[in-house]
Amino acid sequence: MAMTGVLRPGHAQVRVLNLEEAVRFYRDVLGLVETGRDTQGRVYFKCWDERDHNSYIIREADSAGIDFFAFKVLDRATLDRLEADLRAYGLATERIPAGELLETGERVRFELPSGHLIELYAEKKAIGNGIPTVNPAPWHGAREHGIAPVRLDHALLYGPDIAQVQKIFTEVLGFYLVERVLTPDGNGNAAIWLSCSHKVHDIAFAEYPEKGKLHHCSFMMESWEQVLRAGDIMSMNKVAVDIGPTRHGVTRGCTIYAWDPSGNRFETFMGGYQPYPDFEPLTWTFDNFGQGLDYPQRKLHETFLTVVT
Ligand code: M3P
Ligand code: FE
C-alpha cells in the first residue's frame, strides 16, 4: 500500500463559551452531523461524508481555543511504532485510554514545542456516511443541511519554535514540507504547510510568541460554488466573516475564513494542487505574504496575524 503511517487529520477538540449556542452553530449553520454527547458534556460532530464517528468535538469552557488536534494512523502497530519513534526523538508521550473520547480507541498524546497537544490513534468506530457501500448514491440529505463540508481538512496553529515542530513532523511522523513563508530577514520560516498525504496540507503552523494558539480548523468543500454557497449561508445567519471568498496564493486553495460564536476561526476551503512526497517545496518571501494569503487582493489582512484563540 502506498499510504502508510499517519493517514489523515482525525479529530479536533475545540473550546466554546456557550455550548448550546455552539451546537446550533455547528449543526445548523456549518451543517455538521451531531453524533453524540458524553458524560463530560462534550458534543461530537462529523462532516456528512466522513465515515468515522467524530471529527470535531466541542466542550464548554471560559476561554475559546483548541485542546488538541489528532491524526488517524494506519493500525495499532503503526501507533506503537510512532510512539516509540517520538520517545526516541526525546518527546514525552502519554496514552489516553480507549473510550475516553466516544467510539475512539487508545490515543498517544504529545506536546509540541509550539505548545499544541497532538494525538495519534488507530481506531475510531466506523458509522458510515449514510450512503450504502453497495451501489451508493453520490450524496444524501445531510449534504443539503447548512454549509455541509465533506470532511475536516486541516488546521493552522500558532505558537513558538515552528522550526522544531517542522523537524518532528518531517523526521518522526513522515510528513513533508509543501510551502513556507520566510521571515522578513529570510533566515527562517514565518509559516509552514505540511502534508502526510497527497493534499496541499494536513496541518500548518505559524510562528507566534504565545503557545498553543488556534488560527483555524478547516473544512473541505466540494467545489468553488459550494464555497460561495457557504458565504451566502454565513451572511444569511449573520456569521462574522474574516476574509473571502477568495483564493490563497499559498496552496492555491479557495477559501472563506469566518468565526464561530465563541471567536474560533474556521475555514471553508476547496482546491489546491496535488503534491507527492518528492514535491519541491514552494517558498514565499515575507514581502509576498499578502499574495500568499489573498492572491486576488494581494493583501496581508491584519486579522490573519493577530486574531487567534
Ligand atoms: C492557507 C490556509 C497565508 C495563508 C495561507 C493559508 C500564506 O493556505 O489553508 O489557510 O498567509
Ligand atoms: Fe487553512
Tab-separated table of C-alpha atoms and ligand atoms in Angstrom:
chain	number	residue	atom	x	y	z
A	1	MET	CA	0.000	0.000	0.000
A	2	ALA	CA	1.313	3.421	-0.892
A	3	MET	CA	-0.135	5.309	2.071
A	4	THR	CA	1.038	4.102	5.472
A	5	GLY	CA	1.987	5.723	8.770
A	6	VAL	CA	-0.050	8.816	9.566
A	7	LEU	CA	-3.152	8.729	7.331
A	8	ARG	CA	-5.053	11.976	7.853
A	9	PRO	CA	-6.437	14.565	10.264
A	10	GLY	CA	-8.827	12.708	12.550
A	11	HIS	CA	-10.324	14.989	15.161
A	12	ALA	CA	-10.041	18.401	16.776
A	13	GLN	CA	-11.377	19.294	20.212
A	14	VAL	CA	-12.290	22.966	20.433
A	15	ARG	CA	-13.459	25.070	23.409
A	16	VAL	CA	-16.598	27.191	23.137
A	17	LEU	CA	-18.063	29.743	25.521
A	18	ASN	CA	-21.713	28.661	25.295
A	19	LEU	CA	-22.331	25.031	24.444
A	20	GLU	CA	-25.881	25.156	23.132
A	21	GLU	CA	-25.226	28.267	21.041
A	22	ALA	CA	-22.202	26.465	19.587
A	23	VAL	CA	-24.212	23.299	18.924
A	24	ARG	CA	-26.782	25.317	16.977
A	25	PHE	CA	-23.996	26.975	15.011
A	26	TYR	CA	-22.021	23.833	14.162
A	27	ARG	CA	-25.105	21.708	13.485
A	28	ASP	CA	-27.400	24.121	11.694
A	29	VAL	CA	-25.116	26.738	10.120
A	30	LEU	CA	-21.897	24.842	9.408
A	31	GLY	CA	-24.038	21.748	8.877
A	32	LEU	CA	-22.024	19.160	10.762
A	33	VAL	CA	-23.759	15.968	11.867
A	34	GLU	CA	-24.133	15.605	15.660
A	35	THR	CA	-23.088	12.056	16.594
A	36	GLY	CA	-23.023	12.005	20.391
A	37	ARG	CA	-22.610	13.623	23.791
A	38	ASP	CA	-20.535	12.253	26.666
A	39	THR	CA	-20.710	12.386	30.452
A	40	GLN	CA	-18.259	15.326	30.468
A	41	GLY	CA	-20.801	17.289	28.431
A	42	ARG	CA	-18.752	17.272	25.249
A	43	VAL	CA	-20.662	17.291	21.941
A	44	TYR	CA	-19.365	15.261	18.997
A	45	PHE	CA	-19.757	16.041	15.317
A	46	LYS	CA	-18.634	14.675	11.987
A	47	CYS	CA	-18.863	16.055	8.459
A	48	TRP	CA	-21.549	14.395	6.384
A	49	ASP	CA	-19.194	12.424	4.115
A	50	GLU	CA	-16.891	11.200	6.897
A	51	ARG	CA	-17.412	7.606	7.959
A	52	ASP	CA	-15.752	7.576	11.389
A	53	HIS	CA	-17.835	8.529	14.424
A	54	ASN	CA	-16.433	12.003	15.053
A	55	SER	CA	-14.001	14.588	13.752
A	56	TYR	CA	-14.934	17.758	15.666
A	57	ILE	CA	-15.653	17.847	19.381
A	58	ILE	CA	-16.662	20.902	21.375
A	59	ARG	CA	-16.635	21.495	25.105
A	60	GLU	CA	-17.799	24.498	27.089
A	61	ALA	CA	-15.033	26.491	28.804
A	62	ASP	CA	-14.190	30.007	29.957
A	63	SER	CA	-11.888	30.627	27.009
A	64	ALA	CA	-12.102	29.651	23.340
A	65	GLY	CA	-9.264	27.766	21.587
A	66	ILE	CA	-8.104	24.261	20.788
A	67	ASP	CA	-7.498	21.434	23.289
A	68	PHE	CA	-5.885	19.014	20.836
A	69	PHE	CA	-5.646	18.035	17.167
A	70	ALA	CA	-5.364	14.374	16.182
A	71	PHE	CA	-4.284	12.218	13.264
A	72	LYS	CA	-5.507	8.743	12.426
A	73	VAL	CA	-2.689	6.269	11.766
A	74	LEU	CA	-2.854	3.060	9.727
A	75	ASP	CA	-3.147	0.490	12.532
A	76	ARG	CA	-2.144	-0.350	16.111
A	77	ALA	CA	1.361	-1.476	15.127
A	78	THR	CA	1.891	1.907	13.461
A	79	LEU	CA	0.661	3.653	16.613
A	80	ASP	CA	3.154	1.705	18.752
A	81	ARG	CA	5.982	2.370	16.327
A	82	LEU	CA	5.277	6.108	16.085
A	83	GLU	CA	5.072	6.392	19.870
A	84	ALA	CA	8.478	4.670	20.171
A	85	ASP	CA	9.887	6.986	17.495
A	86	LEU	CA	8.558	10.085	19.295
A	87	ARG	CA	10.161	8.911	22.544
A	88	ALA	CA	13.438	8.082	20.825
A	89	TYR	CA	13.379	11.624	19.441
A	90	GLY	CA	13.112	12.924	23.013
A	91	LEU	CA	9.419	13.764	23.347
A	92	ALA	CA	7.286	12.621	26.274
A	93	THR	CA	4.146	10.708	25.274
A	94	GLU	CA	1.011	9.839	27.181
A	95	ARG	CA	-1.572	7.117	26.464
A	96	ILE	CA	-5.208	8.149	26.760
A	97	PRO	CA	-7.375	5.051	27.264
A	98	ALA	CA	-9.786	3.804	24.634
A	99	GLY	CA	-13.274	5.202	25.149
A	100	GLU	CA	-12.144	8.449	26.801
A	101	LEU	CA	-13.417	10.015	23.599
A	102	LEU	CA	-16.618	8.371	22.393
A	103	GLU	CA	-16.101	5.463	19.978
A	104	THR	CA	-12.367	6.201	19.791
A	105	GLY	CA	-9.516	3.814	20.536
A	106	GLU	CA	-6.392	4.437	22.583
A	107	ARG	CA	-4.667	7.730	21.778
A	108	VAL	CA	-0.980	8.668	22.007
A	109	ARG	CA	-0.686	12.301	23.039
A	110	PHE	CA	2.387	14.528	22.979
A	111	GLU	CA	3.093	18.236	23.256
A	112	LEU	CA	4.866	20.162	20.530
A	113	PRO	CA	7.373	22.932	21.314
A	114	SER	CA	4.664	25.273	19.980
A	115	GLY	CA	2.519	24.268	22.964
A	116	HIS	CA	-0.058	22.270	21.000
A	117	LEU	CA	-1.244	18.830	22.049
A	118	ILE	CA	-1.177	16.404	19.124
A	119	GLU	CA	-2.743	12.947	19.283
A	120	LEU	CA	-2.355	9.804	17.204
A	121	TYR	CA	-4.873	6.979	17.228
A	122	ALA	CA	-5.570	3.902	15.114
A	123	GLU	CA	-9.209	3.131	15.826
A	124	LYS	CA	-12.473	5.034	15.673
A	125	LYS	CA	-15.819	3.359	15.123
A	126	ALA	CA	-16.974	3.471	11.522
A	127	ILE	CA	-20.594	4.600	11.461
A	128	GLY	CA	-20.738	5.349	7.745
A	129	ASN	CA	-21.830	8.433	5.857
A	130	GLY	CA	-25.475	7.483	5.476
A	131	ILE	CA	-24.897	6.071	1.995
A	132	PRO	CA	-24.660	2.312	1.446
A	133	THR	CA	-21.306	0.868	0.395
A	134	VAL	CA	-23.049	-1.199	-2.291
A	135	ASN	CA	-24.482	0.790	-5.204
A	136	PRO	CA	-24.003	4.134	-3.378
A	137	ALA	CA	-25.716	7.370	-4.337
A	138	PRO	CA	-23.253	10.305	-4.645
A	139	TRP	CA	-24.834	12.203	-1.744
A	140	HIS	CA	-27.847	12.296	0.513
A	141	GLY	CA	-29.946	14.750	2.514
A	142	ALA	CA	-27.273	15.723	5.064
A	143	ARG	CA	-25.321	17.370	2.241
A	144	GLU	CA	-28.104	19.942	1.906
A	145	HIS	CA	-28.249	20.942	5.590
A	146	GLY	CA	-26.280	24.133	6.247
A	147	ILE	CA	-22.835	24.661	4.751
A	148	ALA	CA	-22.212	20.889	4.942
A	149	PRO	CA	-18.470	20.428	4.340
A	150	VAL	CA	-17.372	16.926	3.340
A	151	ARG	CA	-14.550	16.483	5.851
A	152	LEU	CA	-12.231	18.065	8.387
A	153	ASP	CA	-9.318	19.067	6.168
A	154	HIS	CA	-6.532	20.678	8.243
A	155	ALA	CA	-5.720	23.138	10.997
A	156	LEU	CA	-3.440	26.169	11.160
A	157	LEU	CA	-1.874	26.520	14.608
A	158	TYR	CA	0.114	29.458	16.013
A	159	GLY	CA	2.937	29.067	18.514
A	160	PRO	CA	6.687	29.355	19.134
A	161	ASP	CA	9.533	27.322	17.640
A	162	ILE	CA	7.976	26.053	14.429
A	163	ALA	CA	11.441	25.050	13.207
A	164	GLN	CA	11.400	22.300	15.861
A	165	VAL	CA	7.779	21.482	15.035
A	166	GLN	CA	8.742	21.007	11.386
A	167	LYS	CA	11.540	18.595	12.382
A	168	ILE	CA	9.132	16.496	14.460
A	169	PHE	CA	6.562	16.244	11.681
A	170	THR	CA	9.080	15.560	8.911
A	171	GLU	CA	11.699	13.468	10.729
A	172	VAL	CA	9.427	11.436	13.017
A	173	LEU	CA	5.883	11.439	11.644
A	174	GLY	CA	6.620	11.159	7.911
A	175	PHE	CA	5.175	14.492	6.764
A	176	TYR	CA	6.835	16.623	4.067
A	177	LEU	CA	7.041	20.393	3.647
A	178	VAL	CA	4.791	21.710	0.846
A	179	GLU	CA	5.029	25.503	1.221
A	180	ARG	CA	6.581	28.063	3.531
A	181	VAL	CA	6.655	31.823	4.085
A	182	LEU	CA	10.070	33.182	5.042
A	183	THR	CA	10.662	35.545	7.957
A	184	PRO	CA	11.406	39.185	6.983
A	185	ASP	CA	15.191	38.568	7.248
A	186	GLY	CA	14.820	35.437	5.086
A	187	ASN	CA	16.699	33.261	7.578
A	188	GLY	CA	13.792	31.249	8.938
A	189	ASN	CA	10.173	30.356	8.343
A	190	ALA	CA	7.258	32.511	9.487
A	191	ALA	CA	4.777	29.808	8.460
A	192	ILE	CA	4.919	26.211	7.174
A	193	TRP	CA	2.424	23.931	5.411
A	194	LEU	CA	2.956	20.196	5.952
A	195	SER	CA	1.352	17.163	4.296
A	196	CYS	CA	1.186	13.467	5.219
A	197	SER	CA	-0.734	12.699	2.055
A	198	HIS	CA	-1.484	13.899	-1.448
A	199	LYS	CA	-3.145	17.052	-0.093
A	200	VAL	CA	-1.607	20.535	-0.095
A	201	HIS	CA	-1.624	20.454	3.687
A	202	ASP	CA	-2.824	18.325	6.566
A	203	ILE	CA	-1.525	20.790	9.155
A	204	ALA	CA	0.148	24.196	9.126
A	205	PHE	CA	1.956	26.331	11.695
A	206	ALA	CA	2.831	29.998	12.028
A	207	GLU	CA	5.496	31.387	14.349
A	208	TYR	CA	3.883	33.237	17.247
A	209	PRO	CA	5.177	34.142	20.707
A	210	GLU	CA	2.268	32.668	22.676
A	211	LYS	CA	1.966	28.882	22.962
A	212	GLY	CA	-0.900	26.636	21.873
A	213	LYS	CA	-2.983	29.042	19.806
A	214	LEU	CA	-5.624	28.150	17.207
A	215	HIS	CA	-5.763	30.109	13.973
A	216	HIS	CA	-8.383	27.916	12.274
A	217	CYS	CA	-9.745	24.465	11.694
A	218	SER	CA	-10.557	23.978	8.032
A	219	PHE	CA	-13.429	22.110	6.439
A	220	MET	CA	-13.299	20.781	2.886
A	221	MET	CA	-15.963	21.866	0.402
A	222	GLU	CA	-16.533	20.019	-2.869
A	223	SER	CA	-16.405	22.974	-5.239
A	224	TRP	CA	-15.842	26.708	-5.519
A	225	GLU	CA	-19.593	27.021	-5.964
A	226	GLN	CA	-20.035	25.310	-2.596
A	227	VAL	CA	-17.606	27.824	-1.031
A	228	LEU	CA	-19.726	30.674	-2.449
A	229	ARG	CA	-22.871	28.959	-1.140
A	230	ALA	CA	-21.132	28.767	2.266
A	231	GLY	CA	-20.640	32.546	2.069
A	232	ASP	CA	-24.346	33.005	1.345
A	233	ILE	CA	-25.274	30.861	4.337
A	234	MET	CA	-22.819	32.766	6.560
A	235	SER	CA	-24.450	36.059	5.599
A	236	MET	CA	-27.997	34.693	5.990
A	237	ASN	CA	-27.015	33.729	9.550
A	238	LYS	CA	-25.007	36.908	10.279
A	239	VAL	CA	-21.807	34.926	10.818
A	240	ALA	CA	-18.722	37.105	11.379
A	241	VAL	CA	-16.629	36.681	8.210
A	242	ASP	CA	-12.887	37.400	8.353
A	243	ILE	CA	-11.609	37.019	4.754
A	244	GLY	CA	-13.114	35.900	1.469
A	245	PRO	CA	-14.469	34.287	-0.559
A	246	THR	CA	-11.041	34.455	-2.213
A	247	ARG	CA	-8.078	32.300	-3.165
A	248	HIS	CA	-4.898	31.757	-1.158
A	249	GLY	CA	-1.676	32.043	-3.165
A	250	VAL	CA	-0.241	29.541	-0.699
A	251	THR	CA	-1.767	26.116	-1.552
A	252	ARG	CA	-3.958	27.758	-4.296
A	253	GLY	CA	-6.906	26.905	-2.054
A	254	CYS	CA	-10.212	28.763	-2.393
A	255	THR	CA	-11.410	29.955	0.957
A	256	ILE	CA	-13.584	31.817	3.395
A	257	TYR	CA	-12.321	32.456	6.934
A	258	ALA	CA	-15.052	33.166	9.477
A	259	TRP	CA	-15.600	32.953	13.238
A	260	ASP	CA	-17.850	30.692	15.280
A	261	PRO	CA	-19.954	32.401	18.003
A	262	SER	CA	-17.082	31.954	20.513
A	263	GLY	CA	-14.497	33.591	18.245
A	264	ASN	CA	-12.808	30.414	16.997
A	265	ARG	CA	-11.894	30.955	13.366
A	266	PHE	CA	-12.849	28.232	10.902
A	267	GLU	CA	-12.332	27.917	7.168
A	268	THR	CA	-14.441	26.571	4.331
A	269	PHE	CA	-11.891	25.514	1.769
A	270	MET	CA	-11.545	23.731	-1.562
A	271	GLY	CA	-8.969	23.102	-4.235
A	272	GLY	CA	-5.222	23.335	-4.346
A	273	TYR	CA	-2.898	21.116	-6.321
A	274	GLN	CA	-1.781	17.570	-5.592
A	275	PRO	CA	1.753	17.238	-4.264
A	276	TYR	CA	3.622	13.963	-3.740
A	277	PRO	CA	6.464	13.464	-1.246
A	278	ASP	CA	9.018	14.296	-3.986
A	279	PHE	CA	7.471	17.782	-4.373
A	280	GLU	CA	9.974	20.645	-4.232
A	281	PRO	CA	8.559	22.962	-1.534
A	282	LEU	CA	7.293	26.370	-2.652
A	283	THR	CA	8.749	29.429	-0.913
A	284	TRP	CA	7.156	32.827	-0.405
A	285	THR	CA	9.227	35.802	0.664
A	286	PHE	CA	7.760	37.850	3.505
A	287	ASP	CA	7.048	40.810	1.213
A	288	ASN	CA	4.737	38.490	-0.780
A	289	PHE	CA	2.881	37.196	2.297
A	290	GLY	CA	-0.163	39.235	1.178
A	291	GLN	CA	-0.393	37.306	-2.113
A	292	GLY	CA	0.090	34.092	-0.184
A	293	LEU	CA	-2.908	34.866	1.961
A	294	ASP	CA	-5.232	36.597	-0.512
A	295	TYR	CA	-3.994	36.295	-4.078
A	296	PRO	CA	-6.584	38.499	-5.850
A	297	GLN	CA	-6.319	41.361	-3.335
A	298	ARG	CA	-2.585	40.887	-2.529
A	299	LYS	CA	-3.439	41.938	0.992
A	300	LEU	CA	-1.922	40.800	4.275
A	301	HIS	CA	-5.074	41.216	6.326
A	302	GLU	CA	-4.221	42.423	9.828
A	303	THR	CA	-6.532	39.852	11.444
A	304	PHE	CA	-4.555	36.966	9.910
A	305	LEU	CA	-1.515	37.841	12.005
A	306	THR	CA	-3.204	38.972	15.197
A	307	VAL	CA	-6.553	37.252	15.870
A	308	VAL	CA	-6.210	33.751	17.339
A	309	THR	CA	-7.897	31.826	20.146
B	1	M3P	C1	-3.792	28.698	3.858
B	1	M3P	C2	-4.896	28.024	4.562
B	1	M3P	C3	-1.001	32.706	4.084
B	1	M3P	C4	-2.094	31.826	4.309
B	1	M3P	C5	-2.422	30.726	3.684
B	1	M3P	C6	-3.430	29.910	4.219
B	1	M3P	C7	0.090	32.459	3.215
B	1	M3P	O1	-3.193	28.084	2.895
B	1	M3P	O2	-5.225	26.941	4.218
B	1	M3P	O3	-5.470	28.598	5.459
B	1	M3P	O4	-0.928	33.714	4.669
B	2	FE	FE	-6.466	26.770	6.010
